[in-house]
């Protein structure tokens, strides 16, 4: 049973470009969570999604960031007009139902030049 | 509200024991423990849901106090592979059930 998959693993963007991060949850998991981690810091919750629904986006910046989890395909975290401060590791996690253990993917390391 | 982890860092020799604490000012619905090695994903260790609960596997165990405001992770007879940063993630009563709030982490280094 494959784990949570994320791609790309590393992404380099110039300021002003768009970044798209993809997350495929574990088989059988319908809940997806996105977290951001700065170097030497803990994980900060961003957004929680179920298929076609955003359940909690209280951790998402109001501008430039969006997330979706379509009926078919992976969850996408989209960052428009990236700035240097967006450089971080972005982790996706999934769970079979709410309130269950969250299993993390390997992360996407975004570097904004 | 972010839980407080202590200590921030600890250095052990192989075979020594360690305790990592995670405290909240409010009662928690659940506590989730993870270990993360540098450059890797957090790996799930265990989840505690009930006040007074204790859980463990191999030489790593955890407890959740009766008031459900503090959890401790116990590492006994540490091995080199235990090195990494340990995070507790918490879900508060009344909070979003999908939103884990993580502490700042405890960096554990096990030396030969």
PDB file of C-alpha atoms in Angstrom:
ATOM      1  CA  UNK A   1       0.000   0.000   0.000  1.00  0.00           C
ATOM      2  CA  UNK A   2       1.740   3.126  -1.209  1.00  0.00           C
ATOM      3  CA  UNK A   3       2.087   5.950   1.246  1.00  0.00           C
ATOM      4  CA  UNK A   4       1.208   9.592   0.750  1.00  0.00           C
ATOM      5  CA  UNK A   5       2.860  10.858  -2.408  1.00  0.00           C
ATOM      6  CA  UNK A   6       3.916  14.400  -3.119  1.00  0.00           C
ATOM      7  CA  UNK A   7       5.444  15.956  -6.152  1.00  0.00           C
ATOM      8  CA  UNK A   8       7.593  17.587  -7.006  1.00  0.00           C
ATOM      9  CA  UNK A   9       9.998  16.889  -4.155  1.00  0.00           C
ATOM     10  CA  UNK A  10      11.916  20.073  -4.915  1.00  0.00           C
ATOM     11  CA  UNK A  11      10.643  23.168  -6.689  1.00  0.00           C
ATOM     12  CA  UNK A  12      12.527  26.325  -7.570  1.00  0.00           C
ATOM     13  CA  UNK A  13      10.615  29.410  -8.590  1.00  0.00           C
ATOM     14  CA  UNK A  14      11.511  33.048  -9.217  1.00  0.00           C
ATOM     15  CA  UNK A  15       9.612  35.785  -7.445  1.00  0.00           C
ATOM     16  CA  UNK A  16       6.259  36.413  -9.098  1.00  0.00           C
ATOM     17  CA  UNK A  17       5.880  32.937 -10.577  1.00  0.00           C
ATOM     18  CA  UNK A  18       3.290  30.356  -9.593  1.00  0.00           C
ATOM     19  CA  UNK A  19       3.971  27.194  -7.595  1.00  0.00           C
ATOM     20  CA  UNK A  20       1.766  24.106  -7.796  1.00  0.00           C
ATOM     21  CA  UNK A  21       2.261  21.359  -5.257  1.00  0.00           C
ATOM     22  CA  UNK A  22       0.520  18.022  -5.625  1.00  0.00           C
ATOM     23  CA  UNK A  23      -0.496  15.459  -3.047  1.00  0.00           C
ATOM     24  CA  UNK A  24      -1.941  12.002  -3.577  1.00  0.00           C
ATOM     25  CA  UNK A  25      -3.311  10.570  -0.328  1.00  0.00           C
ATOM     26  CA  UNK A  26      -2.931   6.995   0.764  1.00  0.00           C
ATOM     27  CA  UNK A  27      -5.360   4.575  -0.812  1.00  0.00           C
ATOM     28  CA  UNK A  28      -8.653   4.679   1.016  1.00  0.00           C
ATOM     29  CA  UNK A  29      -7.989   8.072   2.614  1.00  0.00           C
ATOM     30  CA  UNK A  30     -10.442  10.840   1.819  1.00  0.00           C
ATOM     31  CA  UNK A  31      -9.097  13.545   4.126  1.00  0.00           C
ATOM     32  CA  UNK A  32      -6.097  15.676   3.188  1.00  0.00           C
ATOM     33  CA  UNK A  33      -4.209  18.240   5.254  1.00  0.00           C
ATOM     34  CA  UNK A  34      -1.480  20.683   4.233  1.00  0.00           C
ATOM     35  CA  UNK A  35       1.208  21.976   6.567  1.00  0.00           C
ATOM     36  CA  UNK A  36       4.133  24.362   6.114  1.00  0.00           C
ATOM     37  CA  UNK A  37       7.453  24.013   7.875  1.00  0.00           C
ATOM     38  CA  UNK A  38      10.178  26.626   8.022  1.00  0.00           C
ATOM     39  CA  UNK A  39      13.760  25.509   8.773  1.00  0.00           C
ATOM     40  CA  UNK A  40      14.275  24.463  12.403  1.00  0.00           C
ATOM     41  CA  UNK A  41      10.614  25.084  13.187  1.00  0.00           C
ATOM     42  CA  UNK A  42       7.486  23.046  13.769  1.00  0.00           C
ATOM     43  CA  UNK A  43       4.681  22.302  11.349  1.00  0.00           C
ATOM     44  CA  UNK A  44       2.019  24.951  10.827  1.00  0.00           C
ATOM     45  CA  UNK A  45      -1.442  23.879   9.731  1.00  0.00           C
ATOM     46  CA  UNK A  46      -2.675  25.468   6.530  1.00  0.00           C
ATOM     47  CA  UNK A  47      -5.793  23.748   5.236  1.00  0.00           C
ATOM     48  CA  UNK A  48      -7.933  20.626   5.641  1.00  0.00           C
ATOM     49  CA  UNK A  49      -9.876  19.231   2.698  1.00  0.00           C
ATOM     50  CA  UNK A  50     -12.167  16.391   1.822  1.00  0.00           C
ATOM     51  CA  UNK A  51     -13.079  15.467  -1.716  1.00  0.00           C
ATOM     52  CA  UNK A  52     -14.432  18.615  -3.389  1.00  0.00           C
ATOM     53  CA  UNK A  53     -14.734  20.451  -0.070  1.00  0.00           C
ATOM     54  CA  UNK A  54     -12.574  22.761   2.008  1.00  0.00           C
ATOM     55  CA  UNK A  55     -13.319  21.934   5.639  1.00  0.00           C
ATOM     56  CA  UNK A  56     -10.934  24.292   7.438  1.00  0.00           C
ATOM     57  CA  UNK A  57      -8.687  26.881   5.834  1.00  0.00           C
ATOM     58  CA  UNK A  58      -7.958  28.873   8.966  1.00  0.00           C
ATOM     59  CA  UNK A  59      -4.202  28.527   8.465  1.00  0.00           C
ATOM     60  CA  UNK A  60      -4.109  29.692   4.862  1.00  0.00           C
ATOM     61  CA  UNK A  61      -2.866  33.179   4.048  1.00  0.00           C
ATOM     62  CA  UNK A  62      -5.771  35.215   2.701  1.00  0.00           C
ATOM     63  CA  UNK A  63      -4.061  36.105  -0.534  1.00  0.00           C
ATOM     64  CA  UNK A  64      -2.116  34.174  -3.174  1.00  0.00           C
ATOM     65  CA  UNK A  65      -2.727  30.741  -1.592  1.00  0.00           C
ATOM     66  CA  UNK A  66      -5.442  28.303  -2.606  1.00  0.00           C
ATOM     67  CA  UNK A  67      -6.077  24.599  -2.282  1.00  0.00           C
ATOM     68  CA  UNK A  68      -8.358  22.071  -3.864  1.00  0.00           C
ATOM     69  CA  UNK A  69      -9.062  18.355  -3.691  1.00  0.00           C
ATOM     70  CA  UNK A  70     -11.092  17.442  -6.782  1.00  0.00           C
ATOM     71  CA  UNK A  71     -13.259  14.395  -7.171  1.00  0.00           C
ATOM     72  CA  UNK A  72     -10.603  12.838  -9.361  1.00  0.00           C
ATOM     73  CA  UNK A  73      -6.885  13.371  -9.033  1.00  0.00           C
ATOM     74  CA  UNK A  74      -4.526  14.716  -6.401  1.00  0.00           C
ATOM     75  CA  UNK A  75      -4.958  17.592  -4.014  1.00  0.00           C
ATOM     76  CA  UNK A  76      -3.280  20.766  -5.242  1.00  0.00           C
ATOM     77  CA  UNK A  77      -1.802  23.591  -3.176  1.00  0.00           C
ATOM     78  CA  UNK A  78      -1.339  26.615  -5.386  1.00  0.00           C
ATOM     79  CA  UNK A  79       0.748  29.647  -4.551  1.00  0.00           C
ATOM     80  CA  UNK A  80       0.463  32.574  -6.917  1.00  0.00           C
ATOM     81  CA  UNK A  81       3.070  35.317  -7.321  1.00  0.00           C
ATOM     82  CA  UNK A  82       5.509  33.652  -4.964  1.00  0.00           C
ATOM     83  CA  UNK A  83       7.745  35.733  -2.704  1.00  0.00           C
ATOM     84  CA  UNK A  84      10.965  34.752  -0.926  1.00  0.00           C
ATOM     85  CA  UNK A  85       9.070  34.284   2.330  1.00  0.00           C
ATOM     86  CA  UNK A  86       7.145  31.403   0.745  1.00  0.00           C
ATOM     87  CA  UNK A  87      10.323  29.315   0.733  1.00  0.00           C
ATOM     88  CA  UNK A  88       9.637  26.375   3.021  1.00  0.00           C
ATOM     89  CA  UNK A  89       8.873  22.668   3.112  1.00  0.00           C
ATOM     90  CA  UNK A  90       5.223  21.939   2.411  1.00  0.00           C
ATOM     91  CA  UNK A  91       3.906  18.667   3.776  1.00  0.00           C
ATOM     92  CA  UNK A  92       0.698  16.927   2.941  1.00  0.00           C
ATOM     93  CA  UNK A  93      -0.916  14.374   5.248  1.00  0.00           C
ATOM     94  CA  UNK A  94      -3.916  12.124   4.834  1.00  0.00           C
ATOM     95  CA  UNK A  95      -6.265  10.135   7.038  1.00  0.00           C
ATOM     96  CA  UNK A  96      -9.084   7.685   6.335  1.00  0.00           C
ATOM     97  CA  UNK A  97     -11.612   9.638   8.384  1.00  0.00           C
ATOM     98  CA  UNK A  98     -11.507  12.711  10.539  1.00  0.00           C
ATOM     99  CA  UNK A  99      -9.957  12.492  14.011  1.00  0.00           C
ATOM    100  CA  UNK A 100      -7.750   9.650  12.881  1.00  0.00           C
ATOM    101  CA  UNK A 101      -4.000   9.426  12.560  1.00  0.00           C
ATOM    102  CA  UNK A 102      -2.538  11.666   9.890  1.00  0.00           C
ATOM    103  CA  UNK A 103       0.160  10.101   7.717  1.00  0.00           C
ATOM    104  CA  UNK A 104       2.621  12.499   6.136  1.00  0.00           C
ATOM    105  CA  UNK A 105       4.100  12.568   2.674  1.00  0.00           C
ATOM    106  CA  UNK A 106       7.781  13.291   1.944  1.00  0.00           C
ATOM    107  CA  UNK A 107       7.139  16.987   1.393  1.00  0.00           C
ATOM    108  CA  UNK A 108       7.874  19.505  -1.330  1.00  0.00           C
ATOM    109  CA  UNK A 109      10.739  21.872  -0.687  1.00  0.00           C
ATOM    110  CA  UNK A 110       9.997  25.186  -2.341  1.00  0.00           C
ATOM    111  CA  UNK A 111      12.796  27.643  -2.942  1.00  0.00           C
ATOM    112  CA  UNK A 112      11.934  31.108  -4.213  1.00  0.00           C
ATOM    113  CA  UNK A 113      14.829  32.988  -5.794  1.00  0.00           C
TER     114      UNK A 113
ATOM    115  CA  UNK B   1      -3.000  27.533  21.152  1.00  0.00           C
ATOM    116  CA  UNK B   2       0.430  26.008  20.583  1.00  0.00           C
ATOM    117  CA  UNK B   3       1.460  23.301  23.087  1.00  0.00           C
ATOM    118  CA  UNK B   4       4.726  23.752  24.949  1.00  0.00           C
ATOM    119  CA  UNK B   5       7.352  21.061  24.548  1.00  0.00           C
ATOM    120  CA  UNK B   6      10.249  20.496  26.889  1.00  0.00           C
ATOM    121  CA  UNK B   7      13.136  20.119  26.797  1.00  0.00           C
ATOM    122  CA  UNK B   8      14.026  21.879  23.551  1.00  0.00           C
ATOM    123  CA  UNK B   9      16.967  19.575  23.015  1.00  0.00           C
ATOM    124  CA  UNK B  10      18.579  16.591  24.684  1.00  0.00           C
ATOM    125  CA  UNK B  11      21.753  14.624  24.068  1.00  0.00           C
ATOM    126  CA  UNK B  12      21.943  10.999  25.145  1.00  0.00           C
ATOM    127  CA  UNK B  13      24.412   8.156  25.044  1.00  0.00           C
ATOM    128  CA  UNK B  14      23.150   4.903  23.587  1.00  0.00           C
ATOM    129  CA  UNK B  15      21.206   2.998  26.205  1.00  0.00           C
ATOM    130  CA  UNK B  16      20.138   6.052  28.210  1.00  0.00           C
ATOM    131  CA  UNK B  17      16.528   7.089  28.770  1.00  0.00           C
ATOM    132  CA  UNK B  18      14.724  10.329  27.941  1.00  0.00           C
ATOM    133  CA  UNK B  19      11.374  11.938  28.648  1.00  0.00           C
ATOM    134  CA  UNK B  20       9.799  14.576  26.428  1.00  0.00           C
ATOM    135  CA  UNK B  21       6.876  16.600  27.697  1.00  0.00           C
ATOM    136  CA  UNK B  22       4.027  18.325  25.887  1.00  0.00           C
ATOM    137  CA  UNK B  23       1.796  20.696  27.855  1.00  0.00           C
ATOM    138  CA  UNK B  24      -1.315  22.677  27.118  1.00  0.00           C
ATOM    139  CA  UNK B  25      -3.157  25.296  29.134  1.00  0.00           C
ATOM    140  CA  UNK B  26      -6.453  23.709  28.125  1.00  0.00           C
ATOM    141  CA  UNK B  27      -7.804  20.180  28.067  1.00  0.00           C
ATOM    142  CA  UNK B  28      -7.041  18.393  24.838  1.00  0.00           C
ATOM    143  CA  UNK B  29      -9.134  16.033  22.776  1.00  0.00           C
ATOM    144  CA  UNK B  30      -6.086  14.118  21.565  1.00  0.00           C
ATOM    145  CA  UNK B  31      -2.301  14.155  21.413  1.00  0.00           C
ATOM    146  CA  UNK B  32      -0.331  12.807  18.447  1.00  0.00           C
ATOM    147  CA  UNK B  33       3.406  12.094  18.634  1.00  0.00           C
ATOM    148  CA  UNK B  34       5.698  12.190  15.599  1.00  0.00           C
ATOM    149  CA  UNK B  35       9.415  11.851  14.968  1.00  0.00           C
ATOM    150  CA  UNK B  36      11.083  13.690  12.113  1.00  0.00           C
ATOM    151  CA  UNK B  37      14.593  13.126  10.857  1.00  0.00           C
ATOM    152  CA  UNK B  38      16.389  15.913   9.047  1.00  0.00           C
ATOM    153  CA  UNK B  39      15.038  16.417   5.552  1.00  0.00           C
ATOM    154  CA  UNK B  40      12.385  13.734   5.920  1.00  0.00           C
ATOM    155  CA  UNK B  41       8.661  13.514   6.605  1.00  0.00           C
ATOM    156  CA  UNK B  42       7.299  13.282  10.149  1.00  0.00           C
ATOM    157  CA  UNK B  43       6.661   9.666  11.079  1.00  0.00           C
ATOM    158  CA  UNK B  44       3.685   8.812  13.253  1.00  0.00           C
ATOM    159  CA  UNK B  45       4.516   7.218  16.611  1.00  0.00           C
ATOM    160  CA  UNK B  46       1.252   7.090  18.537  1.00  0.00           C
ATOM    161  CA  UNK B  47      -1.995   8.850  19.392  1.00  0.00           C
ATOM    162  CA  UNK B  48      -3.552   9.245  22.839  1.00  0.00           C
ATOM    163  CA  UNK B  49      -7.204   9.995  23.359  1.00  0.00           C
ATOM    164  CA  UNK B  50      -8.166   9.144  26.925  1.00  0.00           C
ATOM    165  CA  UNK B  51      -7.176  10.762  30.191  1.00  0.00           C
ATOM    166  CA  UNK B  52      -4.866   8.445  32.110  1.00  0.00           C
ATOM    167  CA  UNK B  53      -4.044   6.495  28.966  1.00  0.00           C
ATOM    168  CA  UNK B  54      -0.643   4.935  28.457  1.00  0.00           C
ATOM    169  CA  UNK B  55       0.549   3.399  25.220  1.00  0.00           C
ATOM    170  CA  UNK B  56       3.736   1.994  23.894  1.00  0.00           C
ATOM    171  CA  UNK B  57       5.514  -0.234  21.473  1.00  0.00           C
ATOM    172  CA  UNK B  58       9.029  -1.533  21.687  1.00  0.00           C
ATOM    173  CA  UNK B  59      10.902   0.913  23.934  1.00  0.00           C
ATOM    174  CA  UNK B  60       8.891   4.014  23.139  1.00  0.00           C
ATOM    175  CA  UNK B  61       5.789   4.754  25.165  1.00  0.00           C
ATOM    176  CA  UNK B  62       3.611   7.718  26.036  1.00  0.00           C
ATOM    177  CA  UNK B  63       1.119   8.833  28.636  1.00  0.00           C
ATOM    178  CA  UNK B  64      -1.740  11.311  28.771  1.00  0.00           C
ATOM    179  CA  UNK B  65      -2.534  12.704  32.199  1.00  0.00           C
ATOM    180  CA  UNK B  66      -5.981  12.540  33.799  1.00  0.00           C
ATOM    181  CA  UNK B  67      -6.723  16.189  33.135  1.00  0.00           C
ATOM    182  CA  UNK B  68      -5.693  15.710  29.498  1.00  0.00           C
ATOM    183  CA  UNK B  69      -3.446  18.753  29.573  1.00  0.00           C
ATOM    184  CA  UNK B  70      -0.091  17.024  29.486  1.00  0.00           C
ATOM    185  CA  UNK B  71       1.438  14.150  27.593  1.00  0.00           C
ATOM    186  CA  UNK B  72       4.868  12.641  28.014  1.00  0.00           C
ATOM    187  CA  UNK B  73       6.878  10.519  25.594  1.00  0.00           C
ATOM    188  CA  UNK B  74       9.262   8.000  27.153  1.00  0.00           C
ATOM    189  CA  UNK B  75      12.258   6.637  25.267  1.00  0.00           C
ATOM    190  CA  UNK B  76      14.048   3.854  27.086  1.00  0.00           C
ATOM    191  CA  UNK B  77      17.404   2.248  26.303  1.00  0.00           C
ATOM    192  CA  UNK B  78      17.823   4.712  23.445  1.00  0.00           C
ATOM    193  CA  UNK B  79      19.280   3.608  20.135  1.00  0.00           C
ATOM    194  CA  UNK B  80      21.098   5.644  17.510  1.00  0.00           C
ATOM    195  CA  UNK B  81      17.994   5.391  15.321  1.00  0.00           C
ATOM    196  CA  UNK B  82      16.001   7.369  17.893  1.00  0.00           C
ATOM    197  CA  UNK B  83      17.821  10.561  16.902  1.00  0.00           C
ATOM    198  CA  UNK B  84      15.563  13.187  15.374  1.00  0.00           C
ATOM    199  CA  UNK B  85      13.122  15.883  16.332  1.00  0.00           C
ATOM    200  CA  UNK B  86      10.023  14.824  18.234  1.00  0.00           C
ATOM    201  CA  UNK B  87       6.814  16.780  17.821  1.00  0.00           C
ATOM    202  CA  UNK B  88       3.554  16.580  19.662  1.00  0.00           C
ATOM    203  CA  UNK B  89       0.468  17.590  17.712  1.00  0.00           C
ATOM    204  CA  UNK B  90      -2.677  18.432  19.616  1.00  0.00           C
ATOM    205  CA  UNK B  91      -6.381  18.740  18.951  1.00  0.00           C
ATOM    206  CA  UNK B  92      -8.269  20.908  21.429  1.00  0.00           C
ATOM    207  CA  UNK B  93     -11.873  20.524  22.449  1.00  0.00           C
ATOM    208  CA  UNK B  94     -13.900  22.888  20.322  1.00  0.00           C
ATOM    209  CA  UNK B  95     -11.120  23.155  17.785  1.00  0.00           C
ATOM    210  CA  UNK B  96     -11.160  21.893  14.257  1.00  0.00           C
ATOM    211  CA  UNK B  97     -10.720  18.158  14.403  1.00  0.00           C
ATOM    212  CA  UNK B  98      -8.515  18.157  11.370  1.00  0.00           C
ATOM    213  CA  UNK B  99      -6.179  20.872  12.542  1.00  0.00           C
ATOM    214  CA  UNK B 100      -3.208  19.486  14.432  1.00  0.00           C
ATOM    215  CA  UNK B 101      -1.392  22.196  16.340  1.00  0.00           C
ATOM    216  CA  UNK B 102       2.220  21.195  16.750  1.00  0.00           C
ATOM    217  CA  UNK B 103       4.714  22.143  19.412  1.00  0.00           C
ATOM    218  CA  UNK B 104       8.098  23.547  18.424  1.00  0.00           C
ATOM    219  CA  UNK B 105       9.738  20.153  18.777  1.00  0.00           C
ATOM    220  CA  UNK B 106      12.391  18.473  20.919  1.00  0.00           C
ATOM    221  CA  UNK B 107      15.658  17.662  19.204  1.00  0.00           C
ATOM    222  CA  UNK B 108      17.064  14.352  20.411  1.00  0.00           C
ATOM    223  CA  UNK B 109      20.610  13.311  19.607  1.00  0.00           C
ATOM    224  CA  UNK B 110      21.800   9.836  20.550  1.00  0.00           C
ATOM    225  CA  UNK B 111      25.561   9.354  20.536  1.00  0.00           C
ATOM    226  CA  UNK B 112      27.446   6.032  20.456  1.00  0.00           C
TER     227      UNK B 112
END
